[in-house]
PDB file of C-alpha atoms and ligand atoms in Angstrom:
ATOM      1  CA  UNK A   1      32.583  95.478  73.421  1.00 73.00           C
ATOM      2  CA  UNK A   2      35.422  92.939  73.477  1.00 96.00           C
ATOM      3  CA  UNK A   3      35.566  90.242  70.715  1.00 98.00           C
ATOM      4  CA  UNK A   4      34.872  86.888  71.896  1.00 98.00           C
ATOM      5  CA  UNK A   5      35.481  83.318  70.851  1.00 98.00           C
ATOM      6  CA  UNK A   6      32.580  82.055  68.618  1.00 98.00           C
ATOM      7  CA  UNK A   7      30.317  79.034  69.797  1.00 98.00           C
ATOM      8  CA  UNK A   8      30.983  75.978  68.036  1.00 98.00           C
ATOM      9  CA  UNK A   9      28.067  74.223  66.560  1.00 98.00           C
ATOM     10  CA  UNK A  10      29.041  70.685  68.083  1.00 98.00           C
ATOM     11  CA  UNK A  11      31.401  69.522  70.745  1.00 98.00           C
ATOM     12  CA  UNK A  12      34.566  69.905  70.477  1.00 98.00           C
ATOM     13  CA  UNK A  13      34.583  65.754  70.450  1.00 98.00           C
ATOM     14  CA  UNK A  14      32.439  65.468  67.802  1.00 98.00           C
ATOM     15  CA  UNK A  15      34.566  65.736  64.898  1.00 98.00           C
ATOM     16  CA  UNK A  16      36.901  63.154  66.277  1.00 98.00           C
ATOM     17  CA  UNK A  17      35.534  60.189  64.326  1.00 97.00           C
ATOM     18  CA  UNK A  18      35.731  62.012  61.468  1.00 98.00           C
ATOM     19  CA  UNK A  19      39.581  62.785  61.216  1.00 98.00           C
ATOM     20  CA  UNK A  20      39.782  65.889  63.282  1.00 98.00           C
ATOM     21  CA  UNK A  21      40.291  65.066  67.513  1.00 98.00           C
ATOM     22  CA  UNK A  22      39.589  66.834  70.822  1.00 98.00           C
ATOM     23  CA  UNK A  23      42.981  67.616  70.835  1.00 98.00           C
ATOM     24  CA  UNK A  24      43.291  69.407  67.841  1.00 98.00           C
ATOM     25  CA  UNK A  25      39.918  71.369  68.798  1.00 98.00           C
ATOM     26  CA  UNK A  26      41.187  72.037  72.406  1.00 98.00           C
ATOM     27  CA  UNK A  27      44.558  73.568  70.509  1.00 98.00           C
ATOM     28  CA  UNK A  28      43.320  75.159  67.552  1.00 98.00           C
ATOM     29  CA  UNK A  29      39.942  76.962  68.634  1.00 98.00           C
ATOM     30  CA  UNK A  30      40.734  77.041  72.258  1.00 98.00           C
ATOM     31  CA  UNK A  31      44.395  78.198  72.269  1.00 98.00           C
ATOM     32  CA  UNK A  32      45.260  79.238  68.688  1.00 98.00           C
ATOM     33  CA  UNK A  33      41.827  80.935  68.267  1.00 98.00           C
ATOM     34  CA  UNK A  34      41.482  82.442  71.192  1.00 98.00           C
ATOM     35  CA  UNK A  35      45.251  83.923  71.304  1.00 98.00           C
ATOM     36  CA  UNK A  36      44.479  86.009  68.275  1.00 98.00           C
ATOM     37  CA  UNK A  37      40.977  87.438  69.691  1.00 98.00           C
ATOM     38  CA  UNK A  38      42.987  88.359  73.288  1.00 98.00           C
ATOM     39  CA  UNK A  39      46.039  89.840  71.496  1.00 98.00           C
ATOM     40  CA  UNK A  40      43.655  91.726  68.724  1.00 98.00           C
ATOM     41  CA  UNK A  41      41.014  92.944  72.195  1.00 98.00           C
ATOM     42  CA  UNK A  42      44.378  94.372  73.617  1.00 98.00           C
ATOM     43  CA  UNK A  43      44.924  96.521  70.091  1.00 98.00           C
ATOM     44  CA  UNK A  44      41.291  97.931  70.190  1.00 98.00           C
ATOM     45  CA  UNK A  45      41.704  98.865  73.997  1.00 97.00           C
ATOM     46  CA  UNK A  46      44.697 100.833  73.181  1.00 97.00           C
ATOM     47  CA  UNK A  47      43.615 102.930  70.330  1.00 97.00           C
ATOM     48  CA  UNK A  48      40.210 105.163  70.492  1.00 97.00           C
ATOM     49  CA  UNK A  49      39.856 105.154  66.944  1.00 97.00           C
ATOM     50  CA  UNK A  50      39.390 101.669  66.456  1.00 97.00           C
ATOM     51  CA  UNK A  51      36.648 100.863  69.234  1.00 96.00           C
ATOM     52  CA  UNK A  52      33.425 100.458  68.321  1.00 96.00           C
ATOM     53  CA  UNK A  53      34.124  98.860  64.610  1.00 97.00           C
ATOM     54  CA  UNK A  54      33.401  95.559  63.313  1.00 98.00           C
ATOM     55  CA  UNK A  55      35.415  92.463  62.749  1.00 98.00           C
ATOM     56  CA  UNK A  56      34.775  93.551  59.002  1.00 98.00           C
ATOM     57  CA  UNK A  57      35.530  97.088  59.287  1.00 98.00           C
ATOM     58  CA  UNK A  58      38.938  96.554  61.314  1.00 98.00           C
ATOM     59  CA  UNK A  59      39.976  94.295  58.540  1.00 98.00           C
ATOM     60  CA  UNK A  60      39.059  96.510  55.340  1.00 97.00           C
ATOM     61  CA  UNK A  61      40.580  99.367  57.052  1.00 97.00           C
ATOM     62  CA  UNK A  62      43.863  97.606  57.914  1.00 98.00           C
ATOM     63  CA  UNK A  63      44.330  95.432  54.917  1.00 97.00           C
ATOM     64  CA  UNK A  64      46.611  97.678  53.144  1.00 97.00           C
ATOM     65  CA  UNK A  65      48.875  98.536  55.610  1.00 96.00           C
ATOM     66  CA  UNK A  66      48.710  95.172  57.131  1.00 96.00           C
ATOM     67  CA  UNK A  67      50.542  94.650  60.380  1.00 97.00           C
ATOM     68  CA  UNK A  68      49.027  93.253  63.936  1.00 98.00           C
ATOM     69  CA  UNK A  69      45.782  94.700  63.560  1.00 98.00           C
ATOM     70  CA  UNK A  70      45.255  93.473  60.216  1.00 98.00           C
ATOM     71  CA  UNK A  71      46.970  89.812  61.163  1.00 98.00           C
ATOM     72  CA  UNK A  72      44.965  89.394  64.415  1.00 98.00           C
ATOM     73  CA  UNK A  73      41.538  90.520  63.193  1.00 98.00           C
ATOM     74  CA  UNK A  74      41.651  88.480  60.133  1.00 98.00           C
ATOM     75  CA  UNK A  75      43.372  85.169  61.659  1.00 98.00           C
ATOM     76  CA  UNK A  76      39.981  85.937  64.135  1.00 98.00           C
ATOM     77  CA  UNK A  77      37.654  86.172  61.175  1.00 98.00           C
ATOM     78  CA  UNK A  78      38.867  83.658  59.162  1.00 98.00           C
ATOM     79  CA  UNK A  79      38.805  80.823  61.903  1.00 98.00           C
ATOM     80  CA  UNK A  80      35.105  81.987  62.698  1.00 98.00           C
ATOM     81  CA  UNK A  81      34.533  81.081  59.379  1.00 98.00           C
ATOM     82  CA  UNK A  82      36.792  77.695  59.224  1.00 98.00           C
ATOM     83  CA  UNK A  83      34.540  76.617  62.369  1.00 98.00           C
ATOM     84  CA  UNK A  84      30.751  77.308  60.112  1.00 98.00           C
ATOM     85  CA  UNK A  85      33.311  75.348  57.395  1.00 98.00           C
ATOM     86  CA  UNK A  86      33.458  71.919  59.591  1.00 98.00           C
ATOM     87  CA  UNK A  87      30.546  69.530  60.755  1.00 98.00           C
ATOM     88  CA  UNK A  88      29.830  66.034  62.415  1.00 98.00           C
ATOM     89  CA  UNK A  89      27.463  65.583  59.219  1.00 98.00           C
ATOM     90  CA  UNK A  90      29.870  67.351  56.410  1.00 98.00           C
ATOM     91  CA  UNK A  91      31.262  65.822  53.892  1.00 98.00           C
ATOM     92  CA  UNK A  92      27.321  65.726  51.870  1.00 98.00           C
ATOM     93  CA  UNK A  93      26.976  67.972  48.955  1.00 98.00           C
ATOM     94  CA  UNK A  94      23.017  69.276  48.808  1.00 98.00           C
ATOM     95  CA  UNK A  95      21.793  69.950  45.321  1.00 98.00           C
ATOM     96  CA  UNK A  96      21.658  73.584  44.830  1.00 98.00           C
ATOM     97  CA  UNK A  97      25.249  73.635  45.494  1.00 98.00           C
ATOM     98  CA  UNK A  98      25.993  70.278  43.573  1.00 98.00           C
ATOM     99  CA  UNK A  99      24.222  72.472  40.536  1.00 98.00           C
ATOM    100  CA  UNK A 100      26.960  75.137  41.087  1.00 98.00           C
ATOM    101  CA  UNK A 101      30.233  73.224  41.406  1.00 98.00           C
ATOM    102  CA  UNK A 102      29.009  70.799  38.292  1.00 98.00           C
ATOM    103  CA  UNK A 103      28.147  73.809  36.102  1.00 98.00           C
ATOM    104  CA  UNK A 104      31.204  76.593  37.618  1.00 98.00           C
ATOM    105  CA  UNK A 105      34.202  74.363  38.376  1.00 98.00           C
ATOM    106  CA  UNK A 106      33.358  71.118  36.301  1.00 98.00           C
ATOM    107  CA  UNK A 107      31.879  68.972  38.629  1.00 98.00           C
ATOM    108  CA  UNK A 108      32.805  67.011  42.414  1.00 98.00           C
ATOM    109  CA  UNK A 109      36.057  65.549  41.379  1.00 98.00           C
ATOM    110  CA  UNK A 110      37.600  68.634  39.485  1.00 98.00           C
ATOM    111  CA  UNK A 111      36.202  70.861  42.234  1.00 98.00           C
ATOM    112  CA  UNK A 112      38.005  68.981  45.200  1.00 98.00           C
ATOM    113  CA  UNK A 113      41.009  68.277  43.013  1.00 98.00           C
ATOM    114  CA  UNK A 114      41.575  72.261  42.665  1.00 98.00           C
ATOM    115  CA  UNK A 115      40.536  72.978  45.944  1.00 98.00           C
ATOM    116  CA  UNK A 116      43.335  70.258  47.208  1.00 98.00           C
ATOM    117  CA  UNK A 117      45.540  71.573  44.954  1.00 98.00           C
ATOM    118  CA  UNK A 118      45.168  75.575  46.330  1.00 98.00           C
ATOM    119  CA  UNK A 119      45.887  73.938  49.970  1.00 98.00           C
ATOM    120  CA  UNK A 120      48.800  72.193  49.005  1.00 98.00           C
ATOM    121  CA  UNK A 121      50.586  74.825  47.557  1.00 98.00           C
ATOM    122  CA  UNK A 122      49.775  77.237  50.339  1.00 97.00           C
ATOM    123  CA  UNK A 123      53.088  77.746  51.036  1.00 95.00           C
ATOM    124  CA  UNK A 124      53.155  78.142  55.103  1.00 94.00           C
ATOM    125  CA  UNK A 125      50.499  79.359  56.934  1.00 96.00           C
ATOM    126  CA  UNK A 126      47.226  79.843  55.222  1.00 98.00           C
ATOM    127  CA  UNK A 127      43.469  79.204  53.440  1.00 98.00           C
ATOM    128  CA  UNK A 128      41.705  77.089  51.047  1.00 98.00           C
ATOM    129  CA  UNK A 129      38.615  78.824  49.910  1.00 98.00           C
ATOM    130  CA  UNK A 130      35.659  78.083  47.956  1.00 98.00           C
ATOM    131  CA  UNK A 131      34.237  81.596  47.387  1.00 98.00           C
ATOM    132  CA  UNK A 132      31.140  83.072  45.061  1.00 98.00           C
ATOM    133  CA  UNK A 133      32.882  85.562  43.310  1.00 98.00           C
ATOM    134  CA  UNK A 134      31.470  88.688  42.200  1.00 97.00           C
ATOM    135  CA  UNK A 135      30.576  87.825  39.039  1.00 98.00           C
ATOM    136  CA  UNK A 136      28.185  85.515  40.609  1.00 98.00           C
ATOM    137  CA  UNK A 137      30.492  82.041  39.557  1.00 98.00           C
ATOM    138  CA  UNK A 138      31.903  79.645  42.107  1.00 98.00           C
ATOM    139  CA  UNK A 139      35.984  79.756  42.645  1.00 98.00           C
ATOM    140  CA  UNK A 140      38.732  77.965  44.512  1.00 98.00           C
ATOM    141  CA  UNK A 141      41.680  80.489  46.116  1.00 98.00           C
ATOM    142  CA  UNK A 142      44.270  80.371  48.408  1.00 98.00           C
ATOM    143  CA  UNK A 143      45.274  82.885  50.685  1.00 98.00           C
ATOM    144  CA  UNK A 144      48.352  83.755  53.349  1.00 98.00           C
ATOM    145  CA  UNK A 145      48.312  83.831  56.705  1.00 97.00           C
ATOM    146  CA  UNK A 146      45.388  86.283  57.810  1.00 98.00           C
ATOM    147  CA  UNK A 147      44.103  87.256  54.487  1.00 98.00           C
ATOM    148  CA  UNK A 148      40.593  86.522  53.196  1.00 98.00           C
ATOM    149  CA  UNK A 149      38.608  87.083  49.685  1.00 98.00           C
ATOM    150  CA  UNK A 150      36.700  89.981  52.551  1.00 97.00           C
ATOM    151  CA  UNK A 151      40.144  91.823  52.479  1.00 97.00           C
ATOM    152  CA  UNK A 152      40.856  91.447  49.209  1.00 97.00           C
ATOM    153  CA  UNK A 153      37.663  91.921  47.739  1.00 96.00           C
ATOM    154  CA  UNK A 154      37.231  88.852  45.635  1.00 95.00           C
ATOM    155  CA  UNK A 155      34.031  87.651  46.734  1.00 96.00           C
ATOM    156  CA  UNK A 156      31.948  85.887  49.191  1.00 98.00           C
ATOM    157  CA  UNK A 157      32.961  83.063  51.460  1.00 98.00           C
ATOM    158  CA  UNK A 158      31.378  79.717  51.168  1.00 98.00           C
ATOM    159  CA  UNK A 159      33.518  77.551  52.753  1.00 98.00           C
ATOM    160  CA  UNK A 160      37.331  77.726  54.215  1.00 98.00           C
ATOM    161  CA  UNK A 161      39.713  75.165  55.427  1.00 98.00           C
ATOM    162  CA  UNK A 162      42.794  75.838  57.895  1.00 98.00           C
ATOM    163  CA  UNK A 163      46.206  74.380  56.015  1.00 98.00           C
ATOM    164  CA  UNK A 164      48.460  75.647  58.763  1.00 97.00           C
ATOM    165  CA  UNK A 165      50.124  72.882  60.370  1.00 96.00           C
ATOM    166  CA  UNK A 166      48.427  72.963  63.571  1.00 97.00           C
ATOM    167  CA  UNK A 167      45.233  72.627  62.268  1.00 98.00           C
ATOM    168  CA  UNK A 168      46.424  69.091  61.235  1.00 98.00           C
ATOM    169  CA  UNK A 169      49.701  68.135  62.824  1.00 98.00           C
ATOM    170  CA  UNK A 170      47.952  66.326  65.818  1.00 98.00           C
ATOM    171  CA  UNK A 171      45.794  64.271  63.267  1.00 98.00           C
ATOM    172  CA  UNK A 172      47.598  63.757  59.924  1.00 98.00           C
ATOM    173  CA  UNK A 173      51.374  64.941  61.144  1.00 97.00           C
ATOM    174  CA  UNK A 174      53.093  65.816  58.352  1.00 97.00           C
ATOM    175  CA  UNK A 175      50.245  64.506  55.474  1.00 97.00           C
ATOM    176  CA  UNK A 176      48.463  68.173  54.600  1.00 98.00           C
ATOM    177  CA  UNK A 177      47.638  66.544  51.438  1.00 98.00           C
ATOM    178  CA  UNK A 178      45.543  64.047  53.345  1.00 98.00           C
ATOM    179  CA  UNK A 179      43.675  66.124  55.958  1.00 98.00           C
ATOM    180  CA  UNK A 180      42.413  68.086  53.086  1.00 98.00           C
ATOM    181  CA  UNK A 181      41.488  64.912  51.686  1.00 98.00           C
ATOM    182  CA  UNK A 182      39.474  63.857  54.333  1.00 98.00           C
ATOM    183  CA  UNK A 183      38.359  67.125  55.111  1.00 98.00           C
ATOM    184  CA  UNK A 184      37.087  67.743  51.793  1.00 98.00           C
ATOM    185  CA  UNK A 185      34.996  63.963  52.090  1.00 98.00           C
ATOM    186  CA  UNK A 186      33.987  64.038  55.356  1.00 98.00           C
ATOM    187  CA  UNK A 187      33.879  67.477  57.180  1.00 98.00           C
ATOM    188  CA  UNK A 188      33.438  69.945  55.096  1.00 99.00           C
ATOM    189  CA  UNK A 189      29.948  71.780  55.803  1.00 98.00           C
ATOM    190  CA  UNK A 190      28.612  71.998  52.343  1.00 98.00           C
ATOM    191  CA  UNK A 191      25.062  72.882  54.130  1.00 98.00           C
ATOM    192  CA  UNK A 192      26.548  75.566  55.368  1.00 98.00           C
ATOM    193  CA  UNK A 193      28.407  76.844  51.998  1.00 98.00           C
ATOM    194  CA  UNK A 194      24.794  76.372  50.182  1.00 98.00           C
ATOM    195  CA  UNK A 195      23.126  78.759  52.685  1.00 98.00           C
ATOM    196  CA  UNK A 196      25.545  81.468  51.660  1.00 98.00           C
ATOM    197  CA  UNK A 197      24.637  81.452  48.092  1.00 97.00           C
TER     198      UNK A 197
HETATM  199 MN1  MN3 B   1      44.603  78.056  62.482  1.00 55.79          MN
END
């Protein structure tokens, strides 16, 4: 079965008070999104081997050798994810997760310093993560283009934010530094992140 683009949880208006528009929504999931699930469908339909396998599978088998199967299935993975990351209600850190960050990465100020910091210098295209690594402790990495702590093994994704340009260009132009600011206060789907621990 094809891949498909992923429901959103809201409308694709209702991050718009919160620093992230239509626009960029009708862009980045609708166009952006959506080119890497056609162009990674037309892969799959032209090798046997590869039908029938998961998102995951495609990407731990292709990670090594990288290339257009590995770029298109993990861009598709990875925006999935950056979609659970984002909320009309984010931006609230619940308890169980406050617990975490206070006693793993020294408390809500250190933790969204680092994690700015890791989007920042992102060079180009890329990820922020906050990840439970697999020695069981929270983490902040960074990651190129389509790769993910799934294809390189180092742990479990909580939360992910987008620092390509297009996922803020229409919004903050050239201000990365702010959109993950804002994103980090107001957007981020910490509800979300605690249900993965
Ligand atoms: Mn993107």
């Amino acid at each position: 079965m094809a891949f498909e683009l992923p429901n959103l949880n809201y409308a694709k208006s209702a991050l718009g008070a919160k620093g992230m528009c239509e626009e960029t929504l009708d862009l980045h999931y609708g166009k952006h999104h959506q080119a890497y699930i056609t162009a990674l469908n037309g892969l799959v339909a032209n090798d046997a081997s590869l039908q029938g396998k998961s998102l995951e599978d495609l990407i731990k088998g292709s990670a090594a050798a990288g290339g257009p199967l590995f770029n298109n299935a993990g861009q598709h993975l990875n925006h999935s994810l950056f979609w659970l990351s984002c909320s009309p209600t984010g931006g609230k850190i619940p308890a169980k997760l406050q617990a975490k960050i206070d006693s793993d990465l020294g408390g809500t100020d250190k933790f969204k310093e680092d994690f700015k910091q890791a989007g920042i210098t992102q060079f180009g295209s890329g990820w922020a993560w906050l990840i439970l690594g697999n020695d069981g402790k929270l983490k902040i990495a960074k990651t190129p283009n389509a790769v993910s702590p799934l294809s390189t093994g180092e742990g479990k994704t909580l939360l992910v934010c987008d620092v390509w340009e297009h996922a803020y260009y229409v919004d903050f132009r050239n201000r990365r530094p702010d959109f993950l600011t804002n994103w980090l206060d107001n957007i981020a789907n910490y509800e979300y992140a605690e249900s993965q621990l």
